[in-house]
Amino acid sequence: MKFLLEVTVDDGASAKDSAAELGRILRYWGGNLHHYALEPGDGSAVYDSEYREVGAWRVVAS
């Protein structure tokens, strides 16, 4: 399988703020993966700390 994650980081934020937000997104969504079978076709929208959709993850066949 191949796991794909795409996140758009706010261009107006500082590098420190962008890194902190990306770290939060990775921790939250990485910890949430146990709810999925992780089979091709699985996926979900990804939201930032202000609950704005900033990307998505998906599983595809390798």
mmCIF file of C-alpha atoms in Angstrom:
data_model
loop_
_atom_site.group_PDB
_atom_site.id
_atom_site.type_symbol
_atom_site.label_atom_id
_atom_site.label_comp_id
_atom_site.label_asym_id
_atom_site.label_seq_id
_atom_site.Cartn_x
_atom_site.Cartn_y
_atom_site.Cartn_z
ATOM 1 C CA MET A 1 0.000 0.000 0.000
ATOM 2 C CA LYS A 2 0.972 3.610 -0.376
ATOM 3 C CA PHE A 3 -0.091 6.243 2.184
ATOM 4 C CA LEU A 4 -0.365 9.764 0.779
ATOM 5 C CA LEU A 5 -0.763 12.921 2.865
ATOM 6 C CA GLU A 6 -1.090 16.357 1.345
ATOM 7 C CA VAL A 7 -1.370 19.446 3.541
ATOM 8 C CA THR A 8 -1.301 23.104 2.547
ATOM 9 C CA VAL A 9 0.534 25.186 5.153
ATOM 10 C CA ASP A 10 -0.515 28.831 5.531
ATOM 11 C CA ASP A 11 1.871 30.978 3.491
ATOM 12 C CA GLY A 12 1.252 33.944 5.806
ATOM 13 C CA ALA A 13 2.425 32.131 8.932
ATOM 14 C CA SER A 14 5.964 32.221 10.244
ATOM 15 C CA ALA A 15 8.158 29.155 9.740
ATOM 16 C CA LYS A 16 7.904 28.426 13.478
ATOM 17 C CA ASP A 17 4.090 28.636 13.439
ATOM 18 C CA SER A 18 3.869 26.544 10.272
ATOM 19 C CA ALA A 19 6.106 23.856 11.782
ATOM 20 C CA ALA A 20 4.045 23.807 14.989
ATOM 21 C CA GLU A 21 0.767 23.493 13.066
ATOM 22 C CA LEU A 22 2.126 20.772 10.798
ATOM 23 C CA GLY A 23 3.411 18.874 13.849
ATOM 24 C CA ARG A 24 -0.030 19.084 15.469
ATOM 25 C CA ILE A 25 -1.697 17.845 12.279
ATOM 26 C CA LEU A 26 0.709 14.898 11.994
ATOM 27 C CA ARG A 27 0.258 13.909 15.654
ATOM 28 C CA TYR A 28 -3.528 14.162 15.554
ATOM 29 C CA TRP A 29 -4.113 12.419 12.235
ATOM 30 C CA GLY A 30 -1.358 9.861 12.790
ATOM 31 C CA GLY A 31 -2.908 8.924 16.115
ATOM 32 C CA ASN A 32 -6.342 8.657 14.495
ATOM 33 C CA LEU A 33 -5.317 6.096 11.858
ATOM 34 C CA HIS A 34 -6.170 3.102 14.046
ATOM 35 C CA HIS A 35 -9.837 3.824 13.226
ATOM 36 C CA TYR A 36 -9.250 2.863 9.587
ATOM 37 C CA ALA A 37 -8.517 -0.462 7.891
ATOM 38 C CA LEU A 38 -5.837 1.316 5.801
ATOM 39 C CA GLU A 39 -6.899 -0.366 2.607
ATOM 40 C CA PRO A 40 -6.821 1.221 -0.855
ATOM 41 C CA GLY A 41 -9.669 3.713 -1.039
ATOM 42 C CA ASP A 42 -9.529 4.731 2.630
ATOM 43 C CA GLY A 43 -8.917 8.413 3.287
ATOM 44 C CA SER A 44 -10.132 11.528 5.013
ATOM 45 C CA ALA A 45 -9.976 15.293 4.874
ATOM 46 C CA VAL A 46 -7.345 16.865 7.153
ATOM 47 C CA TYR A 47 -8.183 19.893 9.302
ATOM 48 C CA ASP A 48 -5.977 22.429 11.073
ATOM 49 C CA SER A 49 -6.364 23.670 14.658
ATOM 50 C CA GLU A 50 -9.029 26.166 13.523
ATOM 51 C CA TYR A 51 -11.014 23.324 11.890
ATOM 52 C CA ARG A 52 -10.282 24.518 8.358
ATOM 53 C CA GLU A 53 -9.795 21.816 5.750
ATOM 54 C CA VAL A 54 -6.130 22.017 4.742
ATOM 55 C CA GLY A 55 -5.603 18.760 2.897
ATOM 56 C CA ALA A 56 -6.322 15.076 2.829
ATOM 57 C CA TRP A 57 -4.792 11.652 3.273
ATOM 58 C CA ARG A 58 -5.554 8.532 1.301
ATOM 59 C CA VAL A 59 -4.396 4.984 0.806
ATOM 60 C CA VAL A 60 -3.725 3.743 -2.720
ATOM 61 C CA ALA A 61 -2.460 0.461 -4.072
ATOM 62 C CA SER A 62 1.316 0.505 -4.457
#
